[in-house]
Structure formats: structure tokens, C-alpha cells
Amino acid sequence: MTTDHRRDDRPAGDAGGRPSAPATSSRDLVNAIPGVVWEADGHTYRNTFVSSRAWDLLGHDPAAWVATADYWEQHLHPDDLAPSVALVEDAIASMGRAAIEYRFRTADGAYRWIRDTMEVIGDAEGYPHLVGVMIDITEEHRARENLAIVEEDRDLLARAIEQSGESVFITDLEDRILYVNAAFERMTGYGRNEVVGAFPDILQSDATPPETYEALGFGVATGAGFAGELVSRRKDGSLYNEHISIVPVRDTSGRMVNFVGISRDVTREHELETQLTQAARMEAVGQLAAGVAHDFNNILTAIIGHASLAGASVPASSPARADLAGIVSAGERAQQLVAQLLAFGRRSLLQPAVLDVGGLLRDIEPMLVPLIGEGIRLTVDAPGPSFAFVDPGQLQNAIVSLVVNARNAMPHGGRLRLSAAPVVAPTGDGGLERGVVIHVADTGHGIEPEMLARIFEPFFTTDEFGRGTGMGLAMVDGFVRQSGGRVEVESTVGRGTAFTIWLPAVDPAPAGAAPEEPGTPLPLRVSAGSADPVAATVLLVEDEASIREVAQRMLSLAGYDVLAAGSGEEAIAVAGAHDGPIDVLFTDVVMPGMGGPAVAEALAATRPTLRVVLTSGYAEDDVTRRGIVMGQHRFLPKPYRLDELVETLADVLRDPA
């Protein structure tokens, strides 16, 4: 390669012209230098001398180097040629020095990194001569590249740690904090300048078992590290759960130099785990309740039925009448307890309707005043309509249960406030949801924090022994959840408790005709060809002998003609052998073999006008979970009283077949 400023008419080196090389007596000394010593013409860049080290370091013949014009330029890496020549020209222009780094091709075709330190020397006439030393810095350059990579990796690691969502802190061997990342600041509330130089025990709390801290200390002291969960305290005093891992940092010799701790806030995970456990407990109780309810309701049917029959035959003046009434009352209380269990397990059948919740509060206010007593001042704030699709009876029971709890929390009097209002609140996906919010707030003694998490558990109560079953709040929670809502509670010891029920809001129901009042129940039908009413015939199907007996006596006492069967198959046979009409099929739903709905379907083929009333100790929706299709038939849950049975059959007989 040539440049515009070169003067190629000048003789080169030893071939003539100006002497440009050092005295030959010094060549041996020059050749001993651990680098390639060279001289070149300042205008042509043609080398006039190259030391013998060119053989050793680069594999080039010094004689060929000197004999070939542009030898130096020809062996420069293409990317390094232009910048290297530019630096040489700058040095010549200033008659100064330059240190150039470039890649030079060796005799075997590989490139080595060279640091070329040169100086421009002018002769008496000002003609420039170049002298320099080429040193192989390939290993140094590789080390610098590796260092740059390491530094880049270190910078990347530092940025990753700083931007990590997990808390990271580094301590020295004395356990003093040297570094914390931004996540540590967010999680703990402490700023970096507040904790650097301090000890991690500023986060300790009494909620973590002492043995956990002992295990942590042992792991740090022995260099084994630690991994586990702690309950730590933020700067503001609030507690949070964290999963933390602490490991030692060792140098290349294996000596511990630091500890690094990585922790993650798992408070929300613990809350979800608690909710999942609660949900599993509810499901287990619900399944238990459904199973117990069937057998228990069958027993109660027999108890209440026999007591009802005995009460109907005992004169009103007899002392036994009150005893029998007490038996019925106790049986109904047991029935309510089963209903509460089913409501908690969300397995009871709701009968929802469009209801003005505010109107319900205003309607039951007179009933609540004597319930809470004179020492408690009741305020009901429900000025406008607020409609929800909810079971009115269950909602009333839920509100009464909360009011009773509030009364028990204020034995020396206080204030009780009930309110209902429509609300519109944002949802998590950016939308809006309409709801009805019911507040029940008291100024009682409050609930301790450790008990607050358990108040919706079945059979858990803070009342003294004998004052409650512990099912009231469980029933409220189960009913509200089953209605598509939620219950929340806030309480401060010594200041009171507030329950909030949220239910989905609906539009008011259109105006319609008022339902007809039921007429007098008559177990009668009009026989064909006669205007005289005769007794209706009921086919009773019940696999439990005790219940079948009491139901048959109830129906007979009410004036019905009764055909009884102990199974579905027997019922088909009894109906086939009966020549007269059968007006009502009253059958248990779940029986061994053929169940009640199957019996109804089989009889409908020959008796299309047959009315059907189903009964079961299971809740109706639990029956449907078993895959039993109940159709449009009436359902009378067990246990039932005499008057309930008679009224249900009379209603069915009034409807046109």
C-alpha cells in the first residue's frame, strides 16, 4: 500500500542514500530485545531494518520484510489498517511518538495483537525516520477482553439483582449488612441508608419460633447456610411471612468472605393456603352434613311424626299435651341445626326471590327491638330500595344471627347499627359490579385477632358454654356464599365488631298479581259420575319401616285412603293391583333399587293424572348431585309435621292434573 505523501525516489536503507540504521555494532544488542525492533523510512514506510525477533514472534523472515515494500501494511488486519496508518501520519506530522495496537498476520496466517511503540526522528535536513518496537500483547489483550466480559457480566448481575422482585442482602462475616436491593426496601420499609452497617435482626419478631432463629444462627456460624420461613417485622411494625435462603460466599481459595440472603414475601401465599384449608374444611363438613342429615332427618321424622300423632289424640287439657309439644319443639330445633349444617356446607336448597333488602331491614326492626333488650340502642339505616336475588327467610335468619351475636357482645348495653344500600364498585378487570351491602356494627367487646380467623368455622364459638352451638356465623357464611356474595368482618378489641355482607344486585321485579291465599286443605276429590266428594287415595312409598308407619298413620288421620309400599318395585305391584284411582304418589327419593322419580315415571304411563310429592332426608340439591332427576314434582323435606304433610298434599290436589 502506498500513500500520496511518500517519496519513492529516495533510496532505501543500506542500499544507498541517507544512512537510516543504527551502527551495526549495536545490532546484536538490539536482536536480544524481547520484541521486534524496526526502522523505516518516514515517507515510504518501507522498513530499513527488522530485528531477528521477527522469526521468533511472528514467523517472518526479516530479510524478506526489508526487501518488500508495504510489507507492514500487507500484514495488518483489514479493520486495523486505516486507523493504524492514520496514527503514524499524525506522529510524523508532529515529529512525535505514537503507541499503536493492531492485529498483525503471522506467517501461519493467524493474527496476533501487537503493541507498536514508535518515535519519529529527524535527520539534519529534517528528513523523518521511524523507529519502534513491536511487542506481542495477544495474551494481555485476551485477558483484557476476558476482564471486560467479567465486568460486563458483573454489571449485568448487579442490574439483575437490583431489579429482582426478590429481596437480596449481603452481609460481612460479622453479620453487618453491606448491601440491600430495591426489593428489600419495598418489602421491609427500610431505606438502604438505614440498614447498611446494621444487623438483620432489626427484622426479627416474636412470631417466629426461637428454635427457627437458633437453626438460622447455627447455619450461618457453621457455613452450612439456612433455608426456611420466618415471620418478620417491617419498619412500620407490621408482620409478614418470608421464605429466606442464606448461603456463604467463598473466594477462590474456599474461604468464606460474605453471606448473601435471598427472601420472598409469601404472606399472600399463606393467606391463600388458609383460604384453601377453610374451603376444604367447609367441603368436608358439607359432605359430612349431607350424609348425617339423611339419617338424622329420618329419625327426626319418626320422632316429630309420632309426637304429632300423639298430640292430636290427647285432649288439650292434658298435661301430656305440653310434653308432646316439647318433643316436637326439640325435634324442630334439631332440624334447624341440620339445616344450619347444610347451609354452612352450601348444600341446602335456597328459594331466592327479588327482594328489597332495605325493606326487609325495616320490616324486621320491630322484631329486633325486644330481641336485643332495652340496654342496646338500635339504629336501622335503609332509606331507599336495594334489590338482591336472595332467599328472604335465609337472609332474615342471617341478620337475626348477627344481631344476636352483637347483643351477646354488649352485656352492659351499647349501640347496634344496621344498614343496607346499593353500591357500584370497580372489579379487578377494570369493570364495575353492582351490589347490595348490609352492615351490622356493634360497640361491644370485639373479637381477639387469634379468634377472628376462626369465627366462621362450624361449632366454633366465643360464647360461654351452653349459650350457642357455634353454627350461627358458619350458617351466615355458607348462605351468603351460596347466594353469590361474601362476608367480611372487622373488629377491634374493646371498640366493637362490624360485619359486612355483599350480595349481587338485581333490578326490581315487575309488578304482578298477588299470590292466592291457600284454601282449606281437604283430602278430597270428586269421583267420576258423582257430585259427592270422596277421600283421595295416596300411594305411600317409604323404605324405612318406622317412617312408613308414622306417615301412614298421619295420612289416615287426615282422611286419606292410603296404599303403602316399602320399595319402588313393591309400589309398582301395589299400583297395578289397585283397581281404583290413585290421586297422589308420596314417595321417598333415595331407596335401594328403584328410587322415587323412577317410580313416578313408571306409573305415569298408566296413570297420567297422577300427582307426585317427593320426600327425602337429603337436601333437594344434594339429591340432584347424585344424578337423580326430580323433574317438576313437589318436594317435602324430612322431617315434616302432620300439618305440613296435609297442607302439601292439599296444595297438590288443588292444582289441575
XYZ file of C-alpha atoms in Angstrom:
657
model
C 0.000 0.000 0.000
C 1.210 3.482 -0.802
C 0.133 6.935 0.319
C 0.158 10.255 -1.520
C 2.894 11.828 0.567
C 5.527 9.115 0.018
C 8.690 9.884 -1.919
C 9.530 6.582 -3.614
C 12.556 8.064 -5.482
C 14.611 8.003 -2.285
C 16.983 5.050 -1.823
C 16.081 2.609 0.947
C 18.277 1.875 3.882
C 21.537 0.148 3.281
C 21.099 0.251 -0.479
C 22.236 3.870 -0.553
C 21.149 7.354 0.290
C 20.989 8.678 3.761
C 22.163 6.314 6.491
C 18.994 5.342 8.388
C 20.093 2.474 10.568
C 21.950 2.438 13.850
C 25.546 1.308 13.869
C 25.912 -2.361 13.088
C 27.875 -2.817 16.271
C 24.674 -2.441 18.220
C 22.611 -4.953 16.156
C 23.400 -7.891 18.395
C 22.139 -5.941 21.384
C 19.005 -4.935 19.503
C 18.284 -8.515 18.475
C 18.323 -9.519 22.120
C 15.349 -7.268 22.952
C 12.145 -9.399 23.508
C 10.326 -7.631 20.739
C 10.688 -6.820 17.063
C 12.872 -3.715 16.726
C 12.410 -1.974 13.419
C 13.351 1.077 11.433
C 11.524 2.533 8.454
C 11.564 5.420 6.061
C 9.308 8.218 7.258
C 7.855 8.831 3.808
C 7.601 5.379 2.227
C 7.094 3.373 5.453
C 9.426 0.828 3.925
C 11.358 -0.979 6.593
C 15.093 -0.479 6.539
C 15.739 -2.797 9.457
C 13.840 -5.568 11.235
C 15.402 -7.445 14.130
C 15.738 -11.215 14.144
C 12.970 -11.478 16.751
C 10.555 -11.326 13.802
C 11.351 -15.005 13.279
C 10.554 -15.952 16.877
C 7.479 -13.803 17.480
C 5.780 -13.670 14.089
C 7.447 -16.317 11.917
C 8.543 -13.698 9.355
C 11.964 -13.525 7.661
C 13.487 -10.095 8.490
C 15.271 -10.022 5.132
C 12.014 -10.560 3.214
C 10.391 -7.934 5.366
C 13.060 -5.367 4.466
C 13.084 -6.345 0.808
C 9.334 -5.996 0.305
C 7.615 -2.628 0.017
C 4.387 -2.219 2.009
C 5.216 -5.420 3.943
C 3.910 -3.954 7.160
C 0.662 -2.721 5.608
C 0.103 -6.030 3.822
C 0.077 -7.949 7.095
C -2.173 -5.640 9.090
C -5.709 -6.826 9.789
C -8.028 -5.080 7.285
C -10.046 -3.498 10.088
C -6.884 -2.084 11.712
C -5.078 -0.762 8.601
C -6.643 2.661 8.192
C -6.611 3.694 11.872
C -3.033 2.464 12.316
C -1.749 4.415 9.267
C -3.596 7.490 10.486
C -1.786 7.347 13.833
C 1.578 7.008 12.088
C 0.835 10.029 9.911
C -0.161 12.055 12.973
C 3.128 11.155 14.674
C 5.121 12.164 11.552
C 3.261 15.426 11.265
C 4.126 16.318 14.842
C 7.550 14.667 14.761
C 6.495 12.909 17.907
C 5.646 9.463 19.231
C 2.803 7.002 18.928
C 1.678 3.768 20.561
C -0.495 1.718 18.249
C -2.317 -1.545 18.887
C -3.309 -3.675 15.921
C -3.623 -7.226 14.699
C -0.713 -8.499 12.642
C -0.841 -11.635 10.493
C 1.821 -14.209 11.327
C 3.498 -16.492 8.845
C 0.974 -19.278 9.535
C -1.979 -16.984 8.731
C -3.104 -16.323 12.323
C -3.383 -12.842 13.786
C -1.544 -11.682 16.885
C -2.221 -8.496 18.793
C 0.760 -6.118 18.664
C 1.553 -3.027 20.645
C 3.832 -0.943 18.364
C 5.615 1.891 20.157
C 7.286 4.183 17.625
C 9.099 7.503 17.530
C 9.842 9.892 14.645
C 13.483 11.020 14.403
C 14.510 13.739 12.002
C 17.998 13.984 10.490
C 19.988 17.176 9.956
C 17.909 18.039 6.926
C 14.623 17.279 8.701
C 14.001 14.009 6.905
C 11.824 11.733 9.113
C 12.987 8.276 10.156
C 10.743 5.893 12.089
C 11.996 3.615 14.831
C 9.916 1.361 17.006
C 9.424 -1.854 18.925
C 6.639 -4.368 18.253
C 5.631 -6.394 21.302
C 3.188 -9.321 21.203
C 0.289 -8.468 23.570
C -2.106 -11.201 22.417
C -2.393 -12.751 25.881
C -2.713 -9.346 27.501
C -5.432 -8.389 25.037
C -7.234 -11.652 25.652
C -7.021 -11.026 29.381
C -8.420 -7.538 28.873
C -11.266 -8.953 26.823
C -11.986 -11.542 29.495
C -11.898 -8.836 32.128
C -14.310 -6.756 30.080
C -16.613 -9.756 29.811
C -16.357 -10.340 33.538
C -17.076 -6.695 34.239
C -19.994 -6.761 31.827
C -21.346 -9.907 33.485
C -20.846 -8.319 36.878
C -22.696 -5.207 35.736
C -25.487 -7.357 34.315
C -25.674 -9.328 37.559
C -25.773 -6.127 39.591
C -28.613 -4.763 37.461
C -30.489 -8.066 37.698
C -30.144 -8.140 41.487
C -31.198 -4.536 41.775
C -34.265 -5.106 39.624
C -35.130 -8.511 41.070
C -38.531 -8.989 42.633
C -36.963 -10.938 45.497
C -35.224 -9.270 48.382
C -31.424 -9.615 48.340
C -28.996 -8.562 51.058
C -25.280 -9.170 51.587
C -23.533 -9.195 54.939
C -19.947 -9.460 56.071
C -18.736 -12.234 58.338
C -19.690 -10.132 61.355
C -23.295 -10.178 60.062
C -23.331 -6.459 59.255
C -25.361 -5.556 56.208
C -23.228 -4.352 53.290
C -25.831 -4.193 50.545
C -29.593 -4.446 50.006
C -31.505 -4.219 46.753
C -34.645 -2.245 45.951
C -36.924 -5.228 46.660
C -35.542 -5.372 50.205
C -36.517 -1.742 50.679
C -40.021 -2.354 49.343
C -40.563 -5.474 51.413
C -39.228 -4.203 54.737
C -39.923 -0.474 54.529
C -36.303 0.318 55.441
C -34.196 2.523 53.193
C -30.745 1.424 52.096
C -29.027 4.087 54.159
C -30.922 2.889 57.248
C -29.750 -0.720 57.149
C -26.225 -0.666 55.704
C -23.978 -1.255 58.707
C -26.861 -2.583 60.816
C -27.655 -6.201 61.668
C -30.508 -8.226 60.092
C -32.068 -8.819 63.499
C -33.865 -5.480 63.137
C -36.431 -7.553 61.227
C -36.902 -10.204 63.912
C -40.291 -10.731 65.549
C -41.634 -12.786 68.415
C -43.966 -14.543 65.966
C -41.061 -16.657 64.678
C -40.319 -19.636 66.950
C -36.993 -19.257 68.824
C -35.788 -22.613 67.507
C -36.048 -21.269 63.946
C -33.704 -18.398 64.776
C -31.397 -20.889 66.513
C -31.258 -23.010 63.341
C -30.547 -19.882 61.286
C -27.708 -18.844 63.586
C -26.203 -22.330 63.549
C -26.317 -22.454 59.738
C -24.530 -19.112 59.454
C -21.933 -19.941 62.104
C -21.007 -23.261 60.501
C -21.165 -22.030 56.914
C -23.895 -24.560 56.100
C -26.420 -21.832 55.308
C -30.125 -21.758 56.116
C -33.415 -22.095 54.245
C -36.802 -21.702 55.896
C -39.693 -19.414 56.715
C -39.704 -16.514 59.135
C -42.339 -14.119 60.368
C -40.537 -10.790 60.144
C -41.382 -7.261 61.180
C -41.380 -4.282 58.821
C -40.248 -0.804 59.766
C -43.878 0.199 60.465
C -44.291 -2.750 62.852
C -46.494 -4.884 60.608
C -45.641 -8.563 60.206
C -45.074 -10.509 57.005
C -44.146 -14.079 56.114
C -40.956 -14.590 54.158
C -39.153 -17.599 52.774
C -35.429 -16.919 53.127
C -32.267 -18.640 51.939
C -28.872 -17.626 53.356
C -25.690 -19.044 51.804
C -21.992 -18.257 52.277
C -19.921 -16.588 49.544
C -16.402 -18.056 49.177
C -13.318 -16.787 47.373
C -11.202 -18.865 45.009
C -9.396 -20.459 47.919
C -12.658 -21.608 49.513
C -12.532 -19.083 52.344
C -15.869 -17.536 53.399
C -15.907 -13.808 52.737
C -19.610 -12.866 52.832
C -23.149 -14.128 53.256
C -25.931 -13.474 50.789
C -29.594 -13.732 51.720
C -32.466 -14.043 49.258
C -36.013 -13.803 50.573
C -39.502 -13.762 49.117
C -42.671 -12.361 50.679
C -45.059 -15.327 50.984
C -47.729 -13.581 53.056
C -50.278 -13.773 50.251
C -49.467 -17.438 49.701
C -50.163 -18.119 53.371
C -53.477 -16.270 53.101
C -54.468 -18.317 50.055
C -53.386 -21.504 51.814
C -55.556 -20.568 54.786
C -58.497 -19.880 52.475
C -57.941 -23.190 50.705
C -57.814 -25.012 54.028
C -61.004 -23.272 55.108
C -62.667 -24.182 51.809
C -61.572 -27.804 52.181
C -62.883 -27.826 55.745
C -66.190 -26.402 54.556
C -66.429 -29.024 51.831
C -65.652 -31.791 54.330
C -68.276 -30.506 56.775
C -70.720 -30.123 53.905
C -70.213 -33.722 52.852
C -70.495 -34.854 56.473
C -73.636 -32.773 56.928
C -75.246 -34.193 53.814
C -74.556 -37.732 54.964
C -75.635 -37.153 58.556
C -78.688 -35.151 57.502
C -80.292 -38.087 55.711
C -80.190 -40.474 58.657
C -80.802 -37.742 61.223
C -83.802 -36.345 59.333
C -85.282 -39.832 59.022
C -85.013 -40.256 62.780
C -86.482 -36.805 63.369
C -89.357 -37.590 61.004
C -90.311 -40.540 63.169
C -89.885 -38.560 66.414
C -91.830 -35.495 65.263
C -94.437 -37.640 63.490
C -95.186 -39.838 66.484
C -95.286 -36.802 68.789
C -97.625 -35.010 66.375
C -99.934 -38.008 66.191
C -99.939 -38.401 69.958
C -100.599 -34.705 70.413
C -103.554 -34.843 68.042
C -105.180 -37.589 70.108
C -104.542 -36.074 73.547
C -107.094 -33.619 74.972
C -105.969 -30.008 75.121
C -106.314 -30.026 78.888
C -103.985 -32.992 79.373
C -100.501 -32.284 80.850
C -99.122 -34.747 78.317
C -100.062 -32.308 75.552
C -97.339 -29.896 76.682
C -94.797 -32.709 76.916
C -95.579 -33.825 73.383
C -95.351 -30.251 72.172
C -91.945 -30.070 73.841
C -90.835 -33.179 71.945
C -91.951 -31.628 68.657
C -90.205 -28.356 69.533
C -86.963 -30.147 70.398
C -87.162 -32.125 67.172
C -87.626 -28.921 65.186
C -84.607 -27.373 66.912
C -82.594 -30.406 65.884
C -83.963 -29.958 62.372
C -82.752 -26.346 62.373
C -79.280 -27.475 63.445
C -79.161 -29.875 60.494
C -80.336 -27.044 58.237
C -77.539 -24.852 59.550
C -75.013 -27.575 58.812
C -76.333 -27.867 55.282
C -76.269 -24.084 54.855
C -72.664 -23.996 56.010
C -71.772 -26.711 53.524
C -73.810 -24.853 50.887
C -75.943 -27.933 50.281
C -79.299 -26.608 51.437
C -81.886 -25.663 48.855
C -82.409 -21.912 48.602
C -85.633 -20.328 47.382
C -84.354 -16.977 46.125
C -86.563 -14.123 45.006
C -86.089 -10.487 44.053
C -86.053 -8.807 47.457
C -85.766 -5.226 48.656
C -83.090 -5.764 51.300
C -83.654 -2.316 52.839
C -87.355 -3.067 53.110
C -86.568 -6.353 54.876
C -84.486 -4.499 57.490
C -87.293 -2.014 58.089
C -89.843 -4.845 58.364
C -87.894 -6.839 60.961
C -86.884 -3.802 63.062
C -89.888 -4.161 65.433
C -88.975 -7.812 65.979
C -85.334 -6.968 66.767
C -86.061 -4.381 69.473
C -87.322 -6.858 72.104
C -84.691 -9.371 70.970
C -81.745 -7.123 71.895
C -83.220 -5.692 75.091
C -83.548 -2.187 76.485
C -79.857 -1.543 77.122
C -78.927 -1.523 73.424
C -79.890 1.329 71.113
C -80.816 0.075 67.654
C -80.483 2.200 64.516
C -81.714 0.985 61.128
C -80.486 2.987 58.138
C -82.098 1.776 54.921
C -83.632 4.843 53.271
C -84.024 3.580 49.718
C -84.669 0.366 47.842
C -81.789 -2.048 47.308
C -82.732 -5.179 45.414
C -80.948 -8.541 45.506
C -81.881 -12.034 44.346
C -81.777 -13.892 47.640
C -83.770 -16.251 49.854
C -85.784 -13.890 52.135
C -86.086 -16.373 55.002
C -82.404 -17.292 54.968
C -81.360 -13.634 54.796
C -83.613 -12.788 57.721
C -82.135 -15.678 59.705
C -78.610 -14.477 58.857
C -79.341 -10.918 60.017
C -81.014 -12.152 63.217
C -77.991 -14.384 63.901
C -75.625 -11.397 63.542
C -77.892 -9.284 65.770
C -77.902 -11.971 68.469
C -74.098 -12.134 68.318
C -73.942 -8.352 68.669
C -76.312 -8.455 71.651
C -74.148 -11.072 73.366
C -71.092 -8.862 72.784
C -72.744 -5.951 74.647
C -73.885 -7.385 78.001
C -73.811 -3.902 79.561
C -75.504 -2.130 76.671
C -74.247 -0.266 73.657
C -75.201 0.740 70.122
C -76.187 -1.516 67.239
C -76.457 -0.154 63.695
C -77.973 -1.949 60.726
C -77.798 -0.503 57.227
C -78.401 -1.520 53.634
C -77.535 0.366 50.481
C -76.831 -0.299 46.804
C -73.200 0.124 45.713
C -71.206 0.140 42.482
C -67.575 -0.925 42.871
C -64.698 -1.494 40.428
C -63.676 -5.058 39.633
C -60.181 -6.427 39.155
C -60.531 -6.457 35.362
C -61.398 -2.760 35.161
C -65.174 -3.211 35.031
C -67.883 -2.362 37.551
C -70.092 -4.576 39.668
C -73.399 -3.725 41.287
C -74.119 -4.968 44.724
C -76.108 -4.528 47.906
C -74.113 -4.010 51.091
C -75.532 -4.840 54.513
C -73.669 -3.606 57.601
C -74.234 -4.939 61.126
C -71.988 -2.968 63.514
C -71.879 -3.019 67.305
C -69.901 -1.289 70.050
C -69.267 -4.476 72.011
C -66.112 -6.037 73.425
C -64.783 -7.050 69.996
C -63.042 -10.224 68.881
C -59.415 -11.102 69.583
C -57.242 -11.336 66.439
C -56.391 -15.001 67.004
C -60.116 -15.836 67.124
C -61.128 -13.616 64.218
C -59.773 -16.074 61.653
C -61.899 -18.904 63.083
C -65.293 -17.291 63.654
C -66.835 -18.817 60.513
C -65.772 -22.342 61.449
C -68.624 -24.676 62.381
C -69.095 -25.250 66.121
C -66.523 -22.566 66.986
C -67.945 -20.035 69.426
C -66.645 -17.362 71.776
C -69.799 -17.566 73.916
C -69.739 -19.263 77.274
C -70.566 -22.955 77.399
C -74.212 -23.723 76.724
C -75.125 -20.378 75.128
C -74.747 -21.364 71.482
C -73.985 -24.138 69.020
C -71.288 -22.238 67.137
C -73.204 -22.655 63.881
C -74.678 -19.144 63.582
C -71.807 -17.456 61.736
C -70.977 -20.631 59.822
C -74.567 -20.652 58.559
C -74.349 -16.972 57.612
C -71.133 -17.509 55.686
C -72.432 -20.612 53.905
C -75.736 -18.987 52.938
C -74.112 -15.795 51.646
C -71.523 -17.675 49.594
C -74.233 -19.915 48.172
C -76.099 -16.741 47.167
C -73.075 -15.496 45.215
C -71.943 -12.994 47.862
C -69.290 -12.670 50.525
C -68.985 -11.814 54.210
C -66.241 -9.680 55.721
C -65.600 -8.769 59.341
C -63.568 -6.109 61.092
C -63.137 -5.991 64.846
C -61.133 -4.100 67.437
C -60.966 -5.395 70.985
C -62.817 -3.008 73.258
C -64.338 -0.995 70.409
C -66.704 -3.334 68.596
C -67.261 -5.502 65.548
C -68.673 -4.793 62.102
C -69.941 -7.465 59.694
C -70.383 -6.597 56.025
C -72.496 -8.749 53.709
C -72.143 -8.133 49.969
C -74.806 -9.557 47.652
C -75.127 -9.180 43.866
C -77.666 -6.502 42.986
C -80.561 -7.034 40.565
C -83.265 -4.872 39.061
C -86.628 -4.775 40.854
C -89.151 -7.423 39.852
C -92.002 -6.285 37.579
C -95.327 -5.747 39.260
C -97.627 -8.778 39.131
C -100.676 -10.295 40.670
C -100.507 -11.200 44.345
C -100.361 -14.941 45.047
C -103.580 -16.587 46.025
C -104.124 -17.497 49.646
C -104.333 -21.265 50.055
C -107.756 -22.628 50.809
C -108.713 -25.075 53.498
C -106.788 -28.301 52.941
C -109.239 -31.029 52.063
C -108.043 -34.548 51.268
C -110.911 -34.919 48.785
C -111.526 -35.490 45.112
C -114.705 -35.702 43.033
C -115.322 -39.220 41.826
C -116.339 -39.880 38.227
C -120.146 -39.883 37.708
C -120.856 -38.444 41.164
C -121.046 -34.960 42.610
C -120.159 -36.232 46.076
C -116.563 -35.742 47.136
C -114.765 -38.847 48.307
C -111.442 -39.349 50.075
C -108.336 -39.025 47.936
C -106.032 -42.019 47.629
C -102.339 -41.717 48.378
C -99.721 -44.285 47.381
C -97.071 -44.048 50.134
C -93.604 -45.435 49.256
C -91.011 -45.460 52.075
C -88.238 -47.985 52.702
C -87.801 -47.026 56.397
C -90.437 -49.041 58.281
C -90.733 -46.600 61.215
C -91.249 -43.624 58.895
C -93.657 -45.559 56.691
C -95.738 -46.432 59.744
C -95.930 -42.883 61.092
C -96.611 -41.365 57.645
C -99.399 -43.892 57.039
C -100.999 -43.005 60.356
C -100.683 -39.266 59.588
C -102.387 -39.662 56.212
C -105.110 -41.882 57.621
C -105.756 -39.419 60.435
C -106.098 -36.655 57.838
C -108.732 -38.675 55.990
C -106.779 -40.101 53.079
C -107.048 -43.638 51.779
C -103.506 -44.977 51.964
C -101.758 -47.635 49.917
C -98.328 -48.367 51.464
C -95.213 -49.923 49.904
C -91.717 -50.497 51.237
C -89.829 -50.205 47.933
C -90.185 -48.884 44.425
C -90.735 -52.330 42.978
C -93.445 -53.055 45.566
C -95.112 -49.729 44.756
C -95.407 -50.720 41.072
C -97.019 -54.002 42.128
C -99.420 -52.320 44.601
C -100.486 -49.768 42.000
C -101.010 -52.499 39.423
C -103.228 -54.481 41.808
C -105.340 -51.419 42.732
C -108.395 -51.075 40.515
C -109.383 -47.606 41.702
C -107.746 -44.242 41.061
C -104.579 -43.131 42.808
C -104.510 -39.366 43.292
C -101.082 -38.732 44.807
C -97.799 -40.645 44.851
C -95.931 -39.694 48.074
C -92.538 -41.351 47.819
C -89.060 -41.249 49.229
C -86.469 -40.201 46.636
C -83.467 -42.367 47.505
C -84.262 -46.020 48.119
C -82.497 -49.307 47.400
C -83.331 -50.412 43.887
C -85.918 -48.192 42.219
C -85.987 -44.623 43.568
C -88.955 -42.315 43.833
C -88.547 -40.426 40.499
C -88.249 -43.757 38.669
C -91.467 -44.966 40.331
C -93.253 -41.773 39.262
C -92.039 -42.188 35.681
C -93.163 -45.830 35.551
C -96.642 -45.074 36.913
C -97.147 -42.059 34.639
C -97.525 -44.402 31.655
C -100.755 -45.900 33.070
C -101.858 -43.085 35.374
C -101.160 -39.810 33.528
C -103.131 -37.672 36.022
C -101.125 -38.910 39.000
C -99.724 -36.099 41.164
C -96.309 -36.652 42.733
C -94.790 -35.436 46.000
C -91.189 -36.444 46.693
C -89.563 -36.524 50.119
C -86.050 -37.209 51.395
C -83.751 -36.792 54.339
C -81.208 -35.362 51.863
C -81.435 -31.743 50.818
C -83.037 -31.350 47.401
C -79.895 -30.061 45.678
C -77.865 -32.873 47.237
C -80.308 -35.314 45.694
C -79.733 -33.762 42.279
C -75.943 -34.061 42.816
C -76.474 -37.803 42.972
C -77.709 -37.700 39.380
C -81.394 -38.098 40.284
C -83.697 -36.062 38.057
C -86.637 -34.824 40.107
C -88.454 -33.023 37.314
C -91.252 -30.622 38.268
C -92.539 -32.671 41.185
C -93.199 -31.119 44.579
C -90.602 -31.785 47.274
C -91.296 -32.041 51.018
C -88.073 -32.344 53.030
C -87.823 -34.568 56.075
C -88.628 -34.206 58.887
C -92.190 -32.998 58.368
C -95.074 -32.394 60.741
C -98.631 -33.587 60.273
C -99.876 -30.140 59.263
C -97.028 -29.696 56.739
C -97.784 -33.053 55.108
C -101.510 -32.377 54.898
C -101.028 -28.838 53.535
C -98.578 -30.042 50.861
C -100.893 -32.813 49.620
C -103.867 -30.451 49.632
C -101.946 -27.933 47.505
C -101.072 -30.659 45.022
C -104.668 -31.845 44.829
C -105.891 -28.292 44.145
C -103.677 -27.986 41.075
C -105.226 -29.267 37.857
C -103.726 -32.571 36.812
